[in-house]
Coordinates of N, CA, C and O in Angstrom, one line a residue:
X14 N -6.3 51.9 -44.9 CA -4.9 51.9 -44.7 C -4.6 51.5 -43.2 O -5.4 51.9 -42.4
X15 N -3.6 50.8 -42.8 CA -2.9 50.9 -41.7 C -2.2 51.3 -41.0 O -1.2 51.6 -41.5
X16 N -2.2 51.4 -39.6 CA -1.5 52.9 -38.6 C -0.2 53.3 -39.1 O 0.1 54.5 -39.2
X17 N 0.7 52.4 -39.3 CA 1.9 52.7 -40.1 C 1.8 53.7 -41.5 O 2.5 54.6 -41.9
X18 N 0.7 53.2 -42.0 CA 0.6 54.0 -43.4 C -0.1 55.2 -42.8 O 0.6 56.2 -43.0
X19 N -0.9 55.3 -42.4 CA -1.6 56.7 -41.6 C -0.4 57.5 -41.0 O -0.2 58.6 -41.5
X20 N 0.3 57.1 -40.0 CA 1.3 58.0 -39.5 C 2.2 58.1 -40.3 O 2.8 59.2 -40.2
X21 N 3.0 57.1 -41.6 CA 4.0 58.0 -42.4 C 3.1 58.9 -43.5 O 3.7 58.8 -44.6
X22 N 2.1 59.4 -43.7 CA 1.2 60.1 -44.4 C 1.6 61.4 -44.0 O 1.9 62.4 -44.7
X23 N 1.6 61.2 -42.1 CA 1.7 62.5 -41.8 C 2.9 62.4 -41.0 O 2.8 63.2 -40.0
X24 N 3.6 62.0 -41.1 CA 5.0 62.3 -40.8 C 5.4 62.6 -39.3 O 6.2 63.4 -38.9
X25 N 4.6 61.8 -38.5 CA 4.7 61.0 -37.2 C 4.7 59.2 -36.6 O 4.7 58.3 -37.4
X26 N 4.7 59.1 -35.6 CA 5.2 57.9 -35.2 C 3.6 57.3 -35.2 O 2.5 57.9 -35.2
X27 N 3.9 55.8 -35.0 CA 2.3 55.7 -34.9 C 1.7 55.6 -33.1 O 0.6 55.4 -32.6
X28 N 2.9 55.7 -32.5 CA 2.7 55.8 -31.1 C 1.9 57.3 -31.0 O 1.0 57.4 -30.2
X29 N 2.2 58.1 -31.6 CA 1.0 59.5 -31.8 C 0.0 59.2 -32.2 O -0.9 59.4 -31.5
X30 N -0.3 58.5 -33.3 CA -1.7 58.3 -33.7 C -2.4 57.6 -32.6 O -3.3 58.2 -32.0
X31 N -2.2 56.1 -32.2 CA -2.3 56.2 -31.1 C -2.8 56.5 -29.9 O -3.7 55.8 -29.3
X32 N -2.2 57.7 -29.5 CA -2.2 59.1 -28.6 C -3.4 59.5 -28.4 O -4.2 59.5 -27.5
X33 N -3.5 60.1 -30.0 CA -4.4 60.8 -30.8 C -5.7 60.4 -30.6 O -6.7 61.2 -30.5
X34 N -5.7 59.2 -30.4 CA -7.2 58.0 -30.6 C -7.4 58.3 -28.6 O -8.3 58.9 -28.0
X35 N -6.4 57.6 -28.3 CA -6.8 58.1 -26.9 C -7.2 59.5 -26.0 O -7.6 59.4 -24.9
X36 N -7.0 60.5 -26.5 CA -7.5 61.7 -26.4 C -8.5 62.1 -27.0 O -9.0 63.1 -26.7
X37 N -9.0 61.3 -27.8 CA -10.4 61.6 -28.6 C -9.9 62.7 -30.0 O -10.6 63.1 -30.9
X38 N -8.8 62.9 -30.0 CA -8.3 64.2 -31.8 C -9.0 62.8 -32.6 O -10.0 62.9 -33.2
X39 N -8.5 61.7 -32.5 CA -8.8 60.9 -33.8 C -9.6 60.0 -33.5 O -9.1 59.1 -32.7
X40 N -10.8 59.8 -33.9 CA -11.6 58.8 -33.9 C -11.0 57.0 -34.0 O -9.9 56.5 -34.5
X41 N -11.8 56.4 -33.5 CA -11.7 54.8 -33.4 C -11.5 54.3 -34.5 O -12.4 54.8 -35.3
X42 N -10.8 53.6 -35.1 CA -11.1 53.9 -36.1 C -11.8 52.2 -36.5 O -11.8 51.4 -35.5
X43 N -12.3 51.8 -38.0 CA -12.6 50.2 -38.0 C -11.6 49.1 -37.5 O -10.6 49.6 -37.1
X44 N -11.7 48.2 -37.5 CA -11.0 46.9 -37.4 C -11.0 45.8 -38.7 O -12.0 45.3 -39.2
X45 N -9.9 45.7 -39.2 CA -10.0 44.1 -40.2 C -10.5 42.9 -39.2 O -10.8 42.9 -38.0
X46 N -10.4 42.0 -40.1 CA -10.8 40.8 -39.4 C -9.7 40.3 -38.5 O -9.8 39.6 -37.5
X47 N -8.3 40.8 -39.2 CA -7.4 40.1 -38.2 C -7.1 41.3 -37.1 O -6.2 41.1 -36.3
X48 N -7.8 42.2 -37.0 CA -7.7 43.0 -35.9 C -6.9 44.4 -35.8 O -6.8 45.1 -34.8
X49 N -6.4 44.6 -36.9 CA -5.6 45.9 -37.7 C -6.8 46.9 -37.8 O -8.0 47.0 -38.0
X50 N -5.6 47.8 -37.4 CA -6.7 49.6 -37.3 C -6.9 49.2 -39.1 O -6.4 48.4 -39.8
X51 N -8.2 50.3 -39.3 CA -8.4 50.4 -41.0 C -8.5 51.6 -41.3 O -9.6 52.1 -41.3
X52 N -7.6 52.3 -41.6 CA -8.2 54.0 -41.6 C -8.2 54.3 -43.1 O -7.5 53.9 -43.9
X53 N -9.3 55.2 -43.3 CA -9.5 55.8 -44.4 C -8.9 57.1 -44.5 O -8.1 57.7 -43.8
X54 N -9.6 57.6 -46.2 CA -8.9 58.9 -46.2 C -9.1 60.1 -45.4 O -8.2 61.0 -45.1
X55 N -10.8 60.0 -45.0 CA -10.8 61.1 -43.9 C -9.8 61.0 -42.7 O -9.2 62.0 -42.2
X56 N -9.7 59.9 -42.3 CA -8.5 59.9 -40.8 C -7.2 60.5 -41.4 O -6.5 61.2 -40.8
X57 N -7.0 60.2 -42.5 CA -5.4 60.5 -43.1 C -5.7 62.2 -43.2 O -5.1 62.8 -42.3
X58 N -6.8 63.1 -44.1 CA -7.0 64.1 -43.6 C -7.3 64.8 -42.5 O -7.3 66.0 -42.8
X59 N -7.6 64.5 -41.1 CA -7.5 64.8 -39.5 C -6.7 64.9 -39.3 O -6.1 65.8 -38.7
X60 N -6.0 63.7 -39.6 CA -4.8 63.5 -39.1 C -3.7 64.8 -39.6 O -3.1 65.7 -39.0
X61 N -3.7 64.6 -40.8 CA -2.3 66.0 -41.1 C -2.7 67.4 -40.7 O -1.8 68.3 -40.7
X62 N -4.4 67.6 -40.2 CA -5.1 68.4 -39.6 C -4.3 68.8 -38.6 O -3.6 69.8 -38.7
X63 N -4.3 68.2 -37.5 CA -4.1 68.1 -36.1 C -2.4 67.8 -36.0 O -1.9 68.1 -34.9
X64 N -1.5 67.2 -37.1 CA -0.5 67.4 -37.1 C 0.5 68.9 -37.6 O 1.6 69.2 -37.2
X65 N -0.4 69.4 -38.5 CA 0.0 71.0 -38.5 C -0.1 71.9 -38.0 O 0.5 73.0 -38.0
X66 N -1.4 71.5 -37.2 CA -2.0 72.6 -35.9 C -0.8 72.4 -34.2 O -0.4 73.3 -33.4
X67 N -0.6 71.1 -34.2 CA 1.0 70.7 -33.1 C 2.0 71.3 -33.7 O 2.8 71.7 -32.8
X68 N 2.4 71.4 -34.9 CA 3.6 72.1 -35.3 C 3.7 73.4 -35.5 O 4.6 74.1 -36.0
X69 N 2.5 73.8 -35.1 CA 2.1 75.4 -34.7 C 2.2 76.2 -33.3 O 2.4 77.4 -32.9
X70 N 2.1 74.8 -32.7 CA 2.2 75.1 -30.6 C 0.8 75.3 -30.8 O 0.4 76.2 -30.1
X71 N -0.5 74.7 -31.6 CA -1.2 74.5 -30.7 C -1.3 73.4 -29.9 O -0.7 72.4 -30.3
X72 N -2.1 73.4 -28.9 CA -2.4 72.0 -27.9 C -3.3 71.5 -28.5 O -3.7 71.9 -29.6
X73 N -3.8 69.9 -27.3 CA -4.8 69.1 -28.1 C -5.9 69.6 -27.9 O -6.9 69.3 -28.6
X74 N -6.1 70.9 -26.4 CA -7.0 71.2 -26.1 C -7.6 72.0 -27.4 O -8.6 71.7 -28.0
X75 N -6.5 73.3 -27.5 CA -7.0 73.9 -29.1 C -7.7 73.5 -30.1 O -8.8 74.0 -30.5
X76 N -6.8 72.5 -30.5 CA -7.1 71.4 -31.9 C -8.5 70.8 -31.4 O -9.4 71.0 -32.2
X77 N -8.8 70.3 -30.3 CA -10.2 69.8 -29.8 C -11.0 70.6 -30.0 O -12.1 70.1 -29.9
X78 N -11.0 71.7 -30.1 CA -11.8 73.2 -30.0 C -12.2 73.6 -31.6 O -13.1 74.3 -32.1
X79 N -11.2 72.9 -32.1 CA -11.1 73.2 -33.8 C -11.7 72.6 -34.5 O -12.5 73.0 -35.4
X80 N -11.3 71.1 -34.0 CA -12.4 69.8 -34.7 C -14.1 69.9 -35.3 O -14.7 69.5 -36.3
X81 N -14.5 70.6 -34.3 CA -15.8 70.6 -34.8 C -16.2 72.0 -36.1 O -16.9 72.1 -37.1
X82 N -15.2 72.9 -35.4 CA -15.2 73.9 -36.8 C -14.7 73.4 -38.1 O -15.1 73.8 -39.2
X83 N -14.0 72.7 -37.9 CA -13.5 72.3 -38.6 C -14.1 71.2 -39.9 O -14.5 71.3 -41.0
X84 N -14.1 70.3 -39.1 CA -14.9 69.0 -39.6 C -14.7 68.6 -41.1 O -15.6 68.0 -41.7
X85 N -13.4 68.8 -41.9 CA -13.2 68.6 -43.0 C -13.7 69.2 -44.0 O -13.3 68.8 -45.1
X86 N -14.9 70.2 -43.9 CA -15.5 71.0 -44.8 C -15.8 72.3 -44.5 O -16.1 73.0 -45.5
X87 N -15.6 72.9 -43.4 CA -15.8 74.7 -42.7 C -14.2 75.1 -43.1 O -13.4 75.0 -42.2
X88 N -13.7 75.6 -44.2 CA -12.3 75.8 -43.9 C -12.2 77.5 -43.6 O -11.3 78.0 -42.9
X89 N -13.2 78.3 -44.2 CA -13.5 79.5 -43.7 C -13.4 79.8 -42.3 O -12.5 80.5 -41.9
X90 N -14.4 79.3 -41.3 CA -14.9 79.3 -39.8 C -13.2 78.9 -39.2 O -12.7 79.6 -38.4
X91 N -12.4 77.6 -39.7 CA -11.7 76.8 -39.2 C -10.2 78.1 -39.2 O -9.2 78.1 -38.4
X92 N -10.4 78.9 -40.2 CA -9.2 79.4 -40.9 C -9.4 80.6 -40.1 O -8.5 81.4 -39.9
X93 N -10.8 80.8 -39.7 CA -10.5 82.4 -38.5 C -10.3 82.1 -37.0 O -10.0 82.9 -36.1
X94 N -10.6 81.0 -37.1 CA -10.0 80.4 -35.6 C -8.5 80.0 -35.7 O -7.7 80.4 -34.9
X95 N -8.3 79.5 -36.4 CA -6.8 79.5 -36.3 C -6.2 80.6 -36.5 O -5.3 80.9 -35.8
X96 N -6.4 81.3 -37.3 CA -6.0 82.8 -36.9 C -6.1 83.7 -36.0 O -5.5 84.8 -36.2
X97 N -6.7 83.5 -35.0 CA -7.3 84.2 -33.4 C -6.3 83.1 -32.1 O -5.8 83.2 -31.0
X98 N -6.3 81.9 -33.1 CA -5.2 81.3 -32.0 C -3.5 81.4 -32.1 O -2.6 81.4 -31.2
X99 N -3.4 81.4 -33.4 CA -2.0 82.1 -33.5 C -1.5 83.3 -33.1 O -0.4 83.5 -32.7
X100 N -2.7 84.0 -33.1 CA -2.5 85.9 -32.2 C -2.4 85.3 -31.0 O -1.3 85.7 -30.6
X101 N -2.9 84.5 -30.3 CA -2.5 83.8 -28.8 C -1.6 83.6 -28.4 O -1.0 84.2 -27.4
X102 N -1.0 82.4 -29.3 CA 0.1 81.7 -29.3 C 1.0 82.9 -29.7 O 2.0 82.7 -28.9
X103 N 1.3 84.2 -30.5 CA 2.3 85.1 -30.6 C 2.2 86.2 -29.0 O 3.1 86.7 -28.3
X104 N 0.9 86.2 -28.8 CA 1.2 87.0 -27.3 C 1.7 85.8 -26.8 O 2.5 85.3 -27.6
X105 N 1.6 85.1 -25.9 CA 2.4 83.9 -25.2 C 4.0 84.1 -25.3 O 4.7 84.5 -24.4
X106 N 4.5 83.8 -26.8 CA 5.9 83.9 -26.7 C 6.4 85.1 -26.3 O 7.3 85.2 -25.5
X107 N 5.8 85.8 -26.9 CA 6.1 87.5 -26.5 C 6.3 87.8 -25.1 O 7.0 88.7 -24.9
X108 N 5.8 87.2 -24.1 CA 5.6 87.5 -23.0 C 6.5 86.2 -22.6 O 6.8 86.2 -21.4
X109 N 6.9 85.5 -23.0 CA 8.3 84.6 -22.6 C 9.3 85.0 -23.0 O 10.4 84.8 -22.4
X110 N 9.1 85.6 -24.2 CA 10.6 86.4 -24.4 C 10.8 87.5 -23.7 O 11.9 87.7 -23.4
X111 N 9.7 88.3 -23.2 CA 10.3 89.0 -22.0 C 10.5 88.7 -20.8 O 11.2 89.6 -20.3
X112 N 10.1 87.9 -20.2 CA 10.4 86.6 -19.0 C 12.1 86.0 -19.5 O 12.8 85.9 -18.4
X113 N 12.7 85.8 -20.4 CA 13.2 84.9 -20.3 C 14.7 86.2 -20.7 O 15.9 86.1 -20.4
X114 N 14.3 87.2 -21.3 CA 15.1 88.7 -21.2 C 15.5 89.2 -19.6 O 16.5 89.9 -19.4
X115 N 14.7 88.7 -18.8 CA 14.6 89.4 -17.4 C 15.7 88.2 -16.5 O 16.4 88.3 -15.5
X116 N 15.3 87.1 -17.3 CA 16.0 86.2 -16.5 C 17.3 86.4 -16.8 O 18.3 86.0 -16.1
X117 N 17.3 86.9 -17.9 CA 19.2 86.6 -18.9 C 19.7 88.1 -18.0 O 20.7 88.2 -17.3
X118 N 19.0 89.0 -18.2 CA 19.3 90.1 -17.1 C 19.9 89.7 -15.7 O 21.0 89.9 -15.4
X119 N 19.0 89.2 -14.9 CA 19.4 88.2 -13.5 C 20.5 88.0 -14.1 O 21.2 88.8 -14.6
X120 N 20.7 86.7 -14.2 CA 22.0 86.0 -14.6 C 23.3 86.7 -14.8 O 24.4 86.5 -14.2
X121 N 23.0 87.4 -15.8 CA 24.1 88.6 -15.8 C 24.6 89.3 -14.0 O 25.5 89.2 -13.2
X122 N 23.5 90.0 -14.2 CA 23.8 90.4 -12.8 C 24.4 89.8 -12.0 O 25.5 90.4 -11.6
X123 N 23.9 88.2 -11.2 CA 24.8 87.4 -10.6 C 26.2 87.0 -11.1 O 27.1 86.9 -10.3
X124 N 26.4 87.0 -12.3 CA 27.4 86.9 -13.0 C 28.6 87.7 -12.4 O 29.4 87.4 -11.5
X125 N 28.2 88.8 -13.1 CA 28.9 90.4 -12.5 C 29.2 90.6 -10.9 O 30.2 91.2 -10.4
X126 N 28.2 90.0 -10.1 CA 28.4 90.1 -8.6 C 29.2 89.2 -8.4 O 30.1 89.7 -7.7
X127 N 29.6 87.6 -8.7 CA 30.3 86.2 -8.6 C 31.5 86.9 -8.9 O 32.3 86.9 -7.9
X128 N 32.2 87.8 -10.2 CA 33.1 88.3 -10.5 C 33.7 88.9 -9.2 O 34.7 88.6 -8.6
X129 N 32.7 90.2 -8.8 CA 33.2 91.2 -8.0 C 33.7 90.9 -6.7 O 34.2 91.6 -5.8
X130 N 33.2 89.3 -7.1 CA 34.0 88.9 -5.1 C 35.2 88.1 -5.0 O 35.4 87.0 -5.5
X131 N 35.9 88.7 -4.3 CA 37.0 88.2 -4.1 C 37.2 86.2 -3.8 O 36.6 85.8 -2.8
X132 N 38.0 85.2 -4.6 CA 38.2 83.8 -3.6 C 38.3 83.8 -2.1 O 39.2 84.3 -1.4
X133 N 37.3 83.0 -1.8 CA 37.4 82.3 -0.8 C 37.8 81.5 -0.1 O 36.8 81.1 0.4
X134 N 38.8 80.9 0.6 CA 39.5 79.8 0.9 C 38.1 78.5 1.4 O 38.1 77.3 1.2
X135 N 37.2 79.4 2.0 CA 35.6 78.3 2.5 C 34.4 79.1 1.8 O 34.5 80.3 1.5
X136 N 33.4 78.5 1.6 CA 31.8 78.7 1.5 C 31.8 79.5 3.0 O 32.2 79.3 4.1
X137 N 31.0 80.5 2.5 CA 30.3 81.6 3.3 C 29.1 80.6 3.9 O 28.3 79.9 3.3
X138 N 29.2 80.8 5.5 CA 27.6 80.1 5.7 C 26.1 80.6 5.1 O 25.0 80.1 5.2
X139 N 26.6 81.7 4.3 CA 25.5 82.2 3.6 C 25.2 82.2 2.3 O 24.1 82.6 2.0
X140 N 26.0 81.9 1.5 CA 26.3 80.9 0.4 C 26.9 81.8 -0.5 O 27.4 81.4 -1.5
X141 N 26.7 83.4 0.0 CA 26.6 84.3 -1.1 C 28.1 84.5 -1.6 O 28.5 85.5 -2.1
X142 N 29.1 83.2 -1.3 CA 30.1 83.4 -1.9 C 30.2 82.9 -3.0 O 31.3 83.1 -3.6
X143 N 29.1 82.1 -3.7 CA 29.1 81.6 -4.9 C 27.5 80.8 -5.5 O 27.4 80.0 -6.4
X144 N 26.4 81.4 -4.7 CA 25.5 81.9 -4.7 C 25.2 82.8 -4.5 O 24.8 82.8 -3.4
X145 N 25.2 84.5 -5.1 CA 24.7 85.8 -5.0 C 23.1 85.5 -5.1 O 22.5 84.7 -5.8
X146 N 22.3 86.9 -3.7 CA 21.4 86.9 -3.9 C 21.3 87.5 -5.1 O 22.2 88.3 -5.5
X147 N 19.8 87.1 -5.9 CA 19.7 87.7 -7.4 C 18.0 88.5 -7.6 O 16.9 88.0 -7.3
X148 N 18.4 89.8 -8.2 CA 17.1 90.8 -7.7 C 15.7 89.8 -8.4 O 15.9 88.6 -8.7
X149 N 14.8 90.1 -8.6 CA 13.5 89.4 -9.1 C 13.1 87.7 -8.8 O 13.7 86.9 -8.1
X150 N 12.0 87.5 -9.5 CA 11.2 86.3 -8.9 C 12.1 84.9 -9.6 O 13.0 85.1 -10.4
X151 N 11.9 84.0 -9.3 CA 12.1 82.9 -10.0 C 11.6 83.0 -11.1 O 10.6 83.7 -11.0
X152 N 12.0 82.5 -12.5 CA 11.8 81.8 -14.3 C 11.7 80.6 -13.7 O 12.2 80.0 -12.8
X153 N 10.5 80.5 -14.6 CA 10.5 78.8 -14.7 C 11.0 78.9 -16.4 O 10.5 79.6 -17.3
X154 N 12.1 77.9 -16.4 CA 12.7 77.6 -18.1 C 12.9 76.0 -18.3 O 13.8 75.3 -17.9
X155 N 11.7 75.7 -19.2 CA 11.6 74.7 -19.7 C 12.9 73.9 -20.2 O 13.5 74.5 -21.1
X156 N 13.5 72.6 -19.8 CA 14.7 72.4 -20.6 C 14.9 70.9 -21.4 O 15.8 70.0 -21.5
X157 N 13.1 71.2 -21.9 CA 13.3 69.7 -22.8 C 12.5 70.6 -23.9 O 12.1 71.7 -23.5
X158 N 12.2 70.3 -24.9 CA 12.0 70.3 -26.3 C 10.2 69.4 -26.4 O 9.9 68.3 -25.9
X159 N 9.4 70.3 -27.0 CA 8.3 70.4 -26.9 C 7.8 69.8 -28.1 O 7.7 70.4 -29.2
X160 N 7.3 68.2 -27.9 CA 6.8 67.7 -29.9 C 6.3 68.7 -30.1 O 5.8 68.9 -31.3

């Protein structure tokens, strides 16, 4: 089949598959004579592989990790690894949802302080007329959307 048919299989662009090939997740695949990818059925199964394992939040590094457990025939071996990486991936969020609680906390707070001060006719040279200092460290918060 062709990259077009490989990636609507799995319900990505073929600029991923692609990707994919360049990262090493998907092998090279043959060439026709006129120079068209040729993928077979195994690529079409890696591929929705490695496409359900990204719509999981794992990485390529993960999925690279998996490949060989994997290998289209270990689905045992493959299925307790991905189950050890999901416990991962759930501590992770867990621990951004409390990061991102602490931050909404901040915010509030600054909030509440921005309220409590009276207008200004000028900017304080210290800014804290509409920048309040705010207790705890910097959040870093992601604000694009993760394929």
């Amino acid at each position: 089949m062709r990259i077009s048919e490989l990636a609507g299989s799995a319900g990505v662009p073929t600029s991923t598959v692609r990707y994919y090939e360049r990262v090493g997740l998907m092998g090279v695949p043959a060439r026709t004579v006129s120079g068209y990818r040729d993928y077979g059925a195994d690529a079409a199964a890696r591929l929705l592989f490695i496409t359900r394992a990204r719509r999981m939040g794992l990485s390529c590094d993960q999925i690279t990790s998996l490949l060989p457990i994997w290998a289209g025939t270990n689905c045992g071996a493959a299925q307790d690894r991905v189950g050890r990486l999901i416990g991962e991936k759930q501590a992770e969020i867990a621990e951004r949802i409390a990061e991102l609680a602490q931050f909404s906390a901040q915010l509030d707070a600054v909030r509440i302080a921005l309220e409590a001060e009276p207008l200004a006719d000028a900017c304080r040279s210290d800014l804290t007329c509409c920048v309040p200092e705010s207790q705890g460290g910097a959040v870093a918060v992601e604000l694009v959307r993760r394929p």
